[in-house]
Structures are given as C-alpha cells and as structure tokens.
PDB file of C-alpha atoms in Angstrom:
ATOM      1  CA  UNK A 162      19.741  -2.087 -16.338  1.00  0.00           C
ATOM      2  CA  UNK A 163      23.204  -2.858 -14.977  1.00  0.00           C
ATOM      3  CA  UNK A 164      25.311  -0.509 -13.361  1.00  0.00           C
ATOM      4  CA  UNK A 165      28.459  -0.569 -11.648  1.00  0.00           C
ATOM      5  CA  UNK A 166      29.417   2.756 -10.404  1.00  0.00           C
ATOM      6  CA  UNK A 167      32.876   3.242  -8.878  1.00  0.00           C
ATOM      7  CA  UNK A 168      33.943   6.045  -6.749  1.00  0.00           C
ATOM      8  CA  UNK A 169      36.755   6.808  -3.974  1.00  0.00           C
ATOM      9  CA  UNK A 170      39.971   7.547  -6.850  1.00  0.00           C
ATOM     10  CA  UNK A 171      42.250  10.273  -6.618  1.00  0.00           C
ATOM     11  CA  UNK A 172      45.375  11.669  -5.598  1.00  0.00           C
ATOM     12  CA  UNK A 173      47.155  10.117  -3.303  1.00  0.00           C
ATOM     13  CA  UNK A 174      50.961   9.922  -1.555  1.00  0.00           C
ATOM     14  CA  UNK A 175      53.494   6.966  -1.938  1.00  0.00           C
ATOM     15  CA  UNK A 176      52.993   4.761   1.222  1.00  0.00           C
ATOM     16  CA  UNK A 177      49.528   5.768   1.746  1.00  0.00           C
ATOM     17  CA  UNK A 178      46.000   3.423   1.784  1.00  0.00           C
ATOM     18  CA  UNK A 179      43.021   4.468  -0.122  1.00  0.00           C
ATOM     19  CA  UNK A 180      39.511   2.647  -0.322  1.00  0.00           C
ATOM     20  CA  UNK A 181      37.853   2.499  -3.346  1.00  0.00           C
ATOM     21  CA  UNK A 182      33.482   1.210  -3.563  1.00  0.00           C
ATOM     22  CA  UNK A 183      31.519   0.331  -6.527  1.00  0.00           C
ATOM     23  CA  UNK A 184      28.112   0.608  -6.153  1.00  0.00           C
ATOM     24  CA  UNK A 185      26.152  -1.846  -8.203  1.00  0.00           C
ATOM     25  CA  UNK A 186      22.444  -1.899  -8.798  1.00  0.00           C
ATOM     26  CA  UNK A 187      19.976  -3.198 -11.950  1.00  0.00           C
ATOM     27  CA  UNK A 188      20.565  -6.620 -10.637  1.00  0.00           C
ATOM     28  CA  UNK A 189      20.543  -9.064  -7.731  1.00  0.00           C
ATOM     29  CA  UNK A 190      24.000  -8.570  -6.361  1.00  0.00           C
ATOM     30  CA  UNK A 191      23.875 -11.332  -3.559  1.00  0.00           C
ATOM     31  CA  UNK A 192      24.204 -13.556  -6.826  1.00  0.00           C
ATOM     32  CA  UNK A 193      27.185 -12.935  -8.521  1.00  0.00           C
ATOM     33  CA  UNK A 194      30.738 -13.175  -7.608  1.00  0.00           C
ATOM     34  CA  UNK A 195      32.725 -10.081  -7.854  1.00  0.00           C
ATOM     35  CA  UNK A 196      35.891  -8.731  -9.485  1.00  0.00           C
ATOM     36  CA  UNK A 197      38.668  -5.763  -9.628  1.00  0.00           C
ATOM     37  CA  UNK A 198      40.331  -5.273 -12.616  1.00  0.00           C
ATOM     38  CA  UNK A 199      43.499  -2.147 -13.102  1.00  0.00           C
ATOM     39  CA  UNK A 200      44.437  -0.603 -16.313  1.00  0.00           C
ATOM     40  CA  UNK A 201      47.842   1.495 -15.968  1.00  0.00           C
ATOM     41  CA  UNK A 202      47.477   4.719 -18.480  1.00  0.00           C
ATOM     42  CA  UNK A 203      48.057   3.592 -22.021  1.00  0.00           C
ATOM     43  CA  UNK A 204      48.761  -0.148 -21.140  1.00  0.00           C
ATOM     44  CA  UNK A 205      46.648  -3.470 -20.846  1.00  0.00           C
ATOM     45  CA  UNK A 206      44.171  -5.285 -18.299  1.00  0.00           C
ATOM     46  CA  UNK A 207      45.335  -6.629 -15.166  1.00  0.00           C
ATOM     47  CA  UNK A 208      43.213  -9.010 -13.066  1.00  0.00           C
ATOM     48  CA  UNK A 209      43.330  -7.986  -9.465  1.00  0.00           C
ATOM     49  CA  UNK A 210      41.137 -10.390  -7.459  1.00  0.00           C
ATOM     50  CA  UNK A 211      37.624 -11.689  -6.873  1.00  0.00           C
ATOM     51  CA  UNK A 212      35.003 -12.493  -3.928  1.00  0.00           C
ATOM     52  CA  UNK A 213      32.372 -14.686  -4.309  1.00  0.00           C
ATOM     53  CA  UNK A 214      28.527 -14.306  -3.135  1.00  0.00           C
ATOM     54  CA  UNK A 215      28.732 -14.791   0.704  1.00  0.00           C
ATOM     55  CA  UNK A 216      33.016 -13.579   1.047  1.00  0.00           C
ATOM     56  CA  UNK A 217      33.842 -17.120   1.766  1.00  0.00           C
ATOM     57  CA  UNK A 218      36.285 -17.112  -1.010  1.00  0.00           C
ATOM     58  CA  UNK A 219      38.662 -14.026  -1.865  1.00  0.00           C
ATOM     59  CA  UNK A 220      41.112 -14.468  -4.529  1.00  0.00           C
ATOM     60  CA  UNK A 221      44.305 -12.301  -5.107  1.00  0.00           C
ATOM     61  CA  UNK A 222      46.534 -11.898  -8.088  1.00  0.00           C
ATOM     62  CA  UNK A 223      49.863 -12.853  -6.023  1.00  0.00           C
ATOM     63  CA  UNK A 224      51.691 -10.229  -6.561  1.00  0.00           C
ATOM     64  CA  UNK A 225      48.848  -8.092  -4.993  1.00  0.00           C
ATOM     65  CA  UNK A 226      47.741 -10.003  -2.372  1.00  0.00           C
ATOM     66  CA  UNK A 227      49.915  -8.126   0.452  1.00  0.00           C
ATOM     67  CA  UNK A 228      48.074  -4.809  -0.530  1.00  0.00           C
ATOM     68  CA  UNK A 229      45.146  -5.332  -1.203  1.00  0.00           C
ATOM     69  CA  UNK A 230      41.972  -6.224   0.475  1.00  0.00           C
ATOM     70  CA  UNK A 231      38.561  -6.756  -1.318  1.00  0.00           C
ATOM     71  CA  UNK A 232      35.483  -7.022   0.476  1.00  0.00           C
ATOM     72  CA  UNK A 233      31.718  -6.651   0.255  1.00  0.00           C
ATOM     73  CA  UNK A 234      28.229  -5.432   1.539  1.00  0.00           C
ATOM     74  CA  UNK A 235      25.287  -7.582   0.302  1.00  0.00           C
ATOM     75  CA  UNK A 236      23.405  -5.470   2.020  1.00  0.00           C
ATOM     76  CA  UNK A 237      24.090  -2.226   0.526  1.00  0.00           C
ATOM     77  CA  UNK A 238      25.124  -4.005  -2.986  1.00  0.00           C
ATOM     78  CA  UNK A 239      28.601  -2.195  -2.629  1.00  0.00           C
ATOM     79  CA  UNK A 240      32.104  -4.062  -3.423  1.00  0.00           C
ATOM     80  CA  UNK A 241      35.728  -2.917  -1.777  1.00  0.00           C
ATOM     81  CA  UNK A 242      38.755  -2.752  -2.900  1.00  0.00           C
ATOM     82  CA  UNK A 243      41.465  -1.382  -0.035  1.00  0.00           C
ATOM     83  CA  UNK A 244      44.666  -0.599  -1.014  1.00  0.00           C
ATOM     84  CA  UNK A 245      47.450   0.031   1.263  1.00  0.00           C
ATOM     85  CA  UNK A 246      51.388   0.304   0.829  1.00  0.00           C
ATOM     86  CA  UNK A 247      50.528   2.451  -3.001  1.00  0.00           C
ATOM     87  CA  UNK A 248      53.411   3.046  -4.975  1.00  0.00           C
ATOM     88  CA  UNK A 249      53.899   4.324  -8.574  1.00  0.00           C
ATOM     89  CA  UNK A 250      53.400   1.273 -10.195  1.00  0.00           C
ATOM     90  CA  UNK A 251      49.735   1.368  -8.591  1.00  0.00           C
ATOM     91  CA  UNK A 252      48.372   4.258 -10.735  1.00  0.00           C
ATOM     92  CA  UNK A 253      45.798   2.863 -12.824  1.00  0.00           C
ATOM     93  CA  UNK A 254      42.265   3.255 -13.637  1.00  0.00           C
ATOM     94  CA  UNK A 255      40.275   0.565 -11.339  1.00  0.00           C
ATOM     95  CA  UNK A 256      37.558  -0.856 -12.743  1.00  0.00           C
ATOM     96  CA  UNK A 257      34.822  -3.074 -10.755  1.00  0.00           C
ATOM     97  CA  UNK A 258      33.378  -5.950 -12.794  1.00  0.00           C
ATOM     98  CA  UNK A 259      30.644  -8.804 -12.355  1.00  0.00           C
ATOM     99  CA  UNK A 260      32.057 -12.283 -12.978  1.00  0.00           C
ATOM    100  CA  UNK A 261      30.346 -15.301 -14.454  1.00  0.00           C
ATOM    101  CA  UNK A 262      32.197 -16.470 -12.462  1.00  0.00           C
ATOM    102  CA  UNK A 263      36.033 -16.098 -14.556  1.00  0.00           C
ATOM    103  CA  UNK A 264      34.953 -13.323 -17.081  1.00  0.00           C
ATOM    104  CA  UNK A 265      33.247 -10.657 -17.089  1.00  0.00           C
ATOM    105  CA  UNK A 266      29.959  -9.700 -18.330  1.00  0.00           C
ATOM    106  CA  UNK A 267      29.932  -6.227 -16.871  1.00  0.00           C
ATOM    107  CA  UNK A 268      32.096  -3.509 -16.002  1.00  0.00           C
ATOM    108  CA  UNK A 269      31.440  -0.121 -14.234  1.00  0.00           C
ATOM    109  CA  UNK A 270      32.993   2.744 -15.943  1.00  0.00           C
ATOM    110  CA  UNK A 271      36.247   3.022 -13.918  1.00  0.00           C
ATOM    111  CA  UNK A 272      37.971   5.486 -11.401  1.00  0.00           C
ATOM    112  CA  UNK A 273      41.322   6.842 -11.799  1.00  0.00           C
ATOM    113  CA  UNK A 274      43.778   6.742  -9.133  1.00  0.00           C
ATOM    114  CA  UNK A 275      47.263   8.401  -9.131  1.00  0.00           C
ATOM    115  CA  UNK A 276      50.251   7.760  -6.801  1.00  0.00           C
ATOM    116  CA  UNK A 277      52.560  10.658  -6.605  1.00  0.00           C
ATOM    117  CA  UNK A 278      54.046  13.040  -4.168  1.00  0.00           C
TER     118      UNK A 278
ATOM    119  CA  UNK B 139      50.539 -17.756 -14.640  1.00  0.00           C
ATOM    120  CA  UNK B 140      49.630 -18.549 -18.610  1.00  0.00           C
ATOM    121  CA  UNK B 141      50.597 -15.754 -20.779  1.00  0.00           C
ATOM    122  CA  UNK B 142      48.494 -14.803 -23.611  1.00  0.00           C
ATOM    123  CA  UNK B 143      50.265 -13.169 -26.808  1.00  0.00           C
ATOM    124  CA  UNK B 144      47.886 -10.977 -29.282  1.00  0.00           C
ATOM    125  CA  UNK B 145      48.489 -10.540 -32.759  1.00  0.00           C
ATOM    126  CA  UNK B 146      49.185  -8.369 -34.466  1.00  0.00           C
ATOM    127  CA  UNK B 147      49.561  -5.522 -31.935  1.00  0.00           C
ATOM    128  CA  UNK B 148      47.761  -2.856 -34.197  1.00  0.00           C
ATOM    129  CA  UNK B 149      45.908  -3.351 -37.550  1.00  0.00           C
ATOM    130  CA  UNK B 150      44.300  -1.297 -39.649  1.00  0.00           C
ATOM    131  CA  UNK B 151      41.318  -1.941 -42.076  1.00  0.00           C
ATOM    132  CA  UNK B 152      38.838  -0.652 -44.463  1.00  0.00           C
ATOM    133  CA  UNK B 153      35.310  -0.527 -43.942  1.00  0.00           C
ATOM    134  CA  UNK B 154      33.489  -3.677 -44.985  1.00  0.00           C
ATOM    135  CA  UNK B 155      36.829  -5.840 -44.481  1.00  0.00           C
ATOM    136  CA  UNK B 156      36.888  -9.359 -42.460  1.00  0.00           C
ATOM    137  CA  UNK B 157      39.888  -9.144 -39.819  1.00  0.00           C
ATOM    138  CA  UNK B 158      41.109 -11.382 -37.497  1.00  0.00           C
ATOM    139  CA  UNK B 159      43.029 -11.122 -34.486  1.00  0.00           C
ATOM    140  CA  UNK B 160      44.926 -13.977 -32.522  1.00  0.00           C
ATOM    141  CA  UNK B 161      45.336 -15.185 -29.251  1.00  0.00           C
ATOM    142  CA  UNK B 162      48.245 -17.615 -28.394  1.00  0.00           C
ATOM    143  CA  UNK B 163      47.885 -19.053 -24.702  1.00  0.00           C
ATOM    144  CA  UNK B 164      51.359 -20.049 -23.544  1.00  0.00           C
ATOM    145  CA  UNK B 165      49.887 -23.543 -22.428  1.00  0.00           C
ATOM    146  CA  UNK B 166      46.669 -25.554 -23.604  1.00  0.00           C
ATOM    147  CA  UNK B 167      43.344 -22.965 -21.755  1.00  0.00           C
ATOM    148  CA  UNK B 168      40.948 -25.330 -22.942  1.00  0.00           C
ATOM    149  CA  UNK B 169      38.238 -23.101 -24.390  1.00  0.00           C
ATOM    150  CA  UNK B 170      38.619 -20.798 -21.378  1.00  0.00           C
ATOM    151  CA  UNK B 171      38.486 -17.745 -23.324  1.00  0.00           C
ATOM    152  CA  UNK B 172      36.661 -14.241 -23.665  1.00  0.00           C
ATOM    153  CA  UNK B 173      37.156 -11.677 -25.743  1.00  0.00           C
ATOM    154  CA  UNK B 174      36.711  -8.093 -24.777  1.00  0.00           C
ATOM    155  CA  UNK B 175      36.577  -4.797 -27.097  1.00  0.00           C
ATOM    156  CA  UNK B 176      37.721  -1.458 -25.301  1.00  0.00           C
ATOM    157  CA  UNK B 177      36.524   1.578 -27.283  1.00  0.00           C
ATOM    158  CA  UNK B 178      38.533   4.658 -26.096  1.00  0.00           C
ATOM    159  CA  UNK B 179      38.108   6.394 -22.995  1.00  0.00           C
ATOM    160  CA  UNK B 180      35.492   3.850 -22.064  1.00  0.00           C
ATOM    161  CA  UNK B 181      35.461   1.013 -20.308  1.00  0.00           C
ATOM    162  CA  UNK B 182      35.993  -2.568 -21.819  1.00  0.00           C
ATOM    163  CA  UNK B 183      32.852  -4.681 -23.360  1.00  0.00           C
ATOM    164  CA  UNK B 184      32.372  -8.754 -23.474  1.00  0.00           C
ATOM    165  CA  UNK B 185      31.931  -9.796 -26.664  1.00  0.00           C
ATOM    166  CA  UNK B 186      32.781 -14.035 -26.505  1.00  0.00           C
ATOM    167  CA  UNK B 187      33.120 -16.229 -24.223  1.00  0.00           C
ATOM    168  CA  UNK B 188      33.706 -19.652 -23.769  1.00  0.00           C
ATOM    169  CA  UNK B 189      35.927 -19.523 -26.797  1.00  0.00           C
ATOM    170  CA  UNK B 190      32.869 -19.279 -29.488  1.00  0.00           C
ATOM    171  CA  UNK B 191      29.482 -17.758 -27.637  1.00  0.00           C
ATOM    172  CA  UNK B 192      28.343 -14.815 -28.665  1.00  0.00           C
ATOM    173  CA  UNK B 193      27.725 -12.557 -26.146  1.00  0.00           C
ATOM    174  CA  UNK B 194      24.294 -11.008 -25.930  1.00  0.00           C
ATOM    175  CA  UNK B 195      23.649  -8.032 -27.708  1.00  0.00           C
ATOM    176  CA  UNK B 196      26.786  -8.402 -29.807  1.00  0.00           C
ATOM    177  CA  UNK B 197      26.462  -8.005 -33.326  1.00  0.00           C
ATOM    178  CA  UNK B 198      26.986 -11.138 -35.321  1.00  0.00           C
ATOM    179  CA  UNK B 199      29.407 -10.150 -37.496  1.00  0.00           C
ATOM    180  CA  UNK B 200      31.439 -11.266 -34.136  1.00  0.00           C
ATOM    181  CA  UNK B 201      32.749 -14.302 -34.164  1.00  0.00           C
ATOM    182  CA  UNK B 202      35.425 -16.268 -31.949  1.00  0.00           C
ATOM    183  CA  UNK B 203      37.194 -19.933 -32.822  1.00  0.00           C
ATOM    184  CA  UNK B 204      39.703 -21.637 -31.448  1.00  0.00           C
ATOM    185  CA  UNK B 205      40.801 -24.853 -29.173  1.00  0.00           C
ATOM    186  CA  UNK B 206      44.195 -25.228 -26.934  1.00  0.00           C
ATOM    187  CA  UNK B 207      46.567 -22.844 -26.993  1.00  0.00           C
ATOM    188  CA  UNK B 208      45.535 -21.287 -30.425  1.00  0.00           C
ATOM    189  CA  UNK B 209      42.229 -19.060 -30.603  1.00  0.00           C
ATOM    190  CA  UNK B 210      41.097 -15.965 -32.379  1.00  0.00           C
ATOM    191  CA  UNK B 211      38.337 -13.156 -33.345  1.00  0.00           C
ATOM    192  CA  UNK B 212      36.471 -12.352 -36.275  1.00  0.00           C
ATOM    193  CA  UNK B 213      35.350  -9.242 -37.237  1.00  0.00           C
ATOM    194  CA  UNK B 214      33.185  -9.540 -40.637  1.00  0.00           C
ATOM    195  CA  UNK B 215      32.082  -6.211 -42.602  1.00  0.00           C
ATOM    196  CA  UNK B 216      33.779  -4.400 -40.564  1.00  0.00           C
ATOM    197  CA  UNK B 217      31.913  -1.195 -39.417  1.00  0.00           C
ATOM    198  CA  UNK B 218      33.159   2.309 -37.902  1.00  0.00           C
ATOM    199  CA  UNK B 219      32.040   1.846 -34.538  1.00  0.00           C
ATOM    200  CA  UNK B 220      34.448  -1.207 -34.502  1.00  0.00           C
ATOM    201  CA  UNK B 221      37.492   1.019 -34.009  1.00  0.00           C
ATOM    202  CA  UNK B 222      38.698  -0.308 -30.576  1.00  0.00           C
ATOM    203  CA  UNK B 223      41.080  -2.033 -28.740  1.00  0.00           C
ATOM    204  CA  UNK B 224      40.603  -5.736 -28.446  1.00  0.00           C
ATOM    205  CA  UNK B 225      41.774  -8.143 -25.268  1.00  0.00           C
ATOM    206  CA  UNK B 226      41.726 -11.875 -25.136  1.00  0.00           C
ATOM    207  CA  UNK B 227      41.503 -13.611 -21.308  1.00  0.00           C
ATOM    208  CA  UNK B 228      42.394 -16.758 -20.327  1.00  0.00           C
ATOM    209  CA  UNK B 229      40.134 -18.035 -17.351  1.00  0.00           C
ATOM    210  CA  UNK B 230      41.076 -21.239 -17.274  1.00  0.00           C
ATOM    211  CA  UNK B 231      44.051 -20.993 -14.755  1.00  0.00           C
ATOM    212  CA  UNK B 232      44.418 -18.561 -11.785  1.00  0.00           C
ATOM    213  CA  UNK B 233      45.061 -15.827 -11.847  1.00  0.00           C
ATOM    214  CA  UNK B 234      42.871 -14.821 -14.969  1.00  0.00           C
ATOM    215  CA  UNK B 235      45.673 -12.649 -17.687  1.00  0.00           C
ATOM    216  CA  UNK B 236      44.924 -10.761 -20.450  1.00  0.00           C
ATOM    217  CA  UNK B 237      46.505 -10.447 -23.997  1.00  0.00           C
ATOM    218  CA  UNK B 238      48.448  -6.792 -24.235  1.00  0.00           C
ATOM    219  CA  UNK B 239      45.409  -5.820 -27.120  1.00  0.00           C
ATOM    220  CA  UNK B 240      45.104  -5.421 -30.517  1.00  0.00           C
ATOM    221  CA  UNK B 241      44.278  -1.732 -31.527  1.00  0.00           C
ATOM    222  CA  UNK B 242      41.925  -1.815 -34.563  1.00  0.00           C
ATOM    223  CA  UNK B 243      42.118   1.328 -36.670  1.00  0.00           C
ATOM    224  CA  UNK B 244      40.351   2.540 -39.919  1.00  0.00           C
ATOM    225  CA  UNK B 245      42.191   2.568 -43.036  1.00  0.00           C
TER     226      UNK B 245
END
C-alpha cells in the first residue's frame, strides 16, 4: 500500500524557516518524481514544486522559488520541503504527492502549518 | 501561467442525478488534464487523467471529456459518498494550476 506521511507543521513566527519531511513507503520511491502541493484554509490547490528521481531537476512555482527548497533522500525514501522567509500568506496545509510525472496519483494526508506571532 | 476556471462554483444534486462540472483552460492544454475529488477534511483523490482515463479504482460512473481549452466531469447516479469538492489541473504548461473547485452538495 501507498503511503505518504508528512510531518514537521506547526506554529511558527513571521520571518522564520521551518522544514517539513514526508515519509513515503508501499512503493519504490527511487522511481517516481516528487511533488509539494499547499492548500490555504478554506481555499484551492496550489502547486509548489517538484524533484525528479536522482534531484537533477527541481522545479519551483516562481513565485516560490526564493523560499523554498525541496530536496530528497532515496535512501531513506523521505522528500523536503524547506521553507524560509514564512509570512502569513504561507499558512496552508502542505501536502506531499507522487507525480506521474505532472499529476498526481497519490497524496499523503497533509500537515498544517501556521504563520503568526 | 494558464488559468483554469470551474463551473459552477457549488452545485447541488439529488441522489441518482448525472452532473457535470466544467473546466475552461485560459489557452488550448491539449488533453493535459486531471481531475481530483477532495472529500472534507481529507486529502484530495485522482480520479482522471489525461483528459478521459479513468483512474484505477474509481468508480465508473466517473467520467471526463474534453479537448483544448474546454473539458469537463461526469458524475452519473450520483451517490452520497460523492459529496466533495472537485479540482481540475492543467499539466500541460509549467507551473501545473488548479481550477478554484466545484463543491458538490446533496439536495
């Protein structure tokens, strides 16, 4: 079975950097490019970036690409997303996703994170 | 970046009804299209892609159509376990968008 399993949300301060993991497993990881996806409460889907099999190609929504850094571990099937520079418009629920490779097929079940003082 | 318009933005429908919900790409996508349904409080589910394939495990009373800028979902005999939210993406151009959703209630 597939899972994605995010972790690392939370509260944190305008300014600040937080890291956020999703653990996948069910599934040969090493395969499949990767994706971030944001929800802001009550509002739609925004597409935040991507890395591919081997992190030879990372692609950023522009508007994000200054913040945010998404990386991986093949060898402990674990995807990053690192935010820095989080403001209010950054509270969302961040969702990790496994792309075929421009949609995708599966999605872990999302971790909240809130940017207020 | 394409922008994809949904329509209508809520709808609401008896049990057993057909609905549909559009997609309008703001240039031609070229099939490049999945569908996603978002029940509340969870997170969102593939149900077409490509436009018109079914994904697996999706009931067949789903059902997508559509070609350039113009595309939408069918839901026949509707069920209760239908009641969702409903996103169209464009994948054809980068960065990937999503409609705003369609939020399908029970009448």
């Amino acid at each position: 079975e597939v899972k994605l399993v995010e972790s690392g949300g939370g509260l944190v301060q305008p300014g600040r950097s937080l890291k956020l993991s999703c653990a996948a497993s069910g599934f040969s990881f090493n395969d499949y490019w990767m994706g971030w996806v944001r929800q802001a409460p009550g509002k739609g889907l925004e597409w935040i970036g991507e890395i591919n099999q081997d992190s030879s190609t990372i692609n950023y929504t522009p508007s994000l690409k200054d913040k945010f850094t998404i990386s991986r571990d093949n060898a402990q099937n674990t995807l990053y997303l690192q935010m820095s520079k989080l403001g209010s418009e950054d509270t969302a629920i961040y969702y990790c996703a496994r792309q075929l490779p421009y949609y995708f097929d599966y999605w872990g079940q999302g971790v909240m994170v809130t940017v207020s003082s | 970046d394409i922008r994809m318009t949904q329509s209508p933005a809520s709808l609401s429908a008896s049990l057993g009804e057909t609905v549909n919900i559009e997609c309008l790409a703001s240039e031609d996508i070229y099939s490049d299209l999945a569908w996603y349904q978002q029940k509340p409080g969870k997170s969102p589910q593939l149900l077409i892609y490509n436009a018109n394939s079914l994904q697996n495990g999706v009931p067949s009373r789903f059902s997508g159509s559509g070609s350039g800028t113009q595309y939408s979902l069918k839901i026949n005999s509707l069920q209760s376990e239908d009641v969702a939210t409903y996103f169209c993406q464009q994948y054809n151009n980068y960065p990937p968008t999503f409609g705003a959703g369609t939020k399908l209630e029970l009448k």
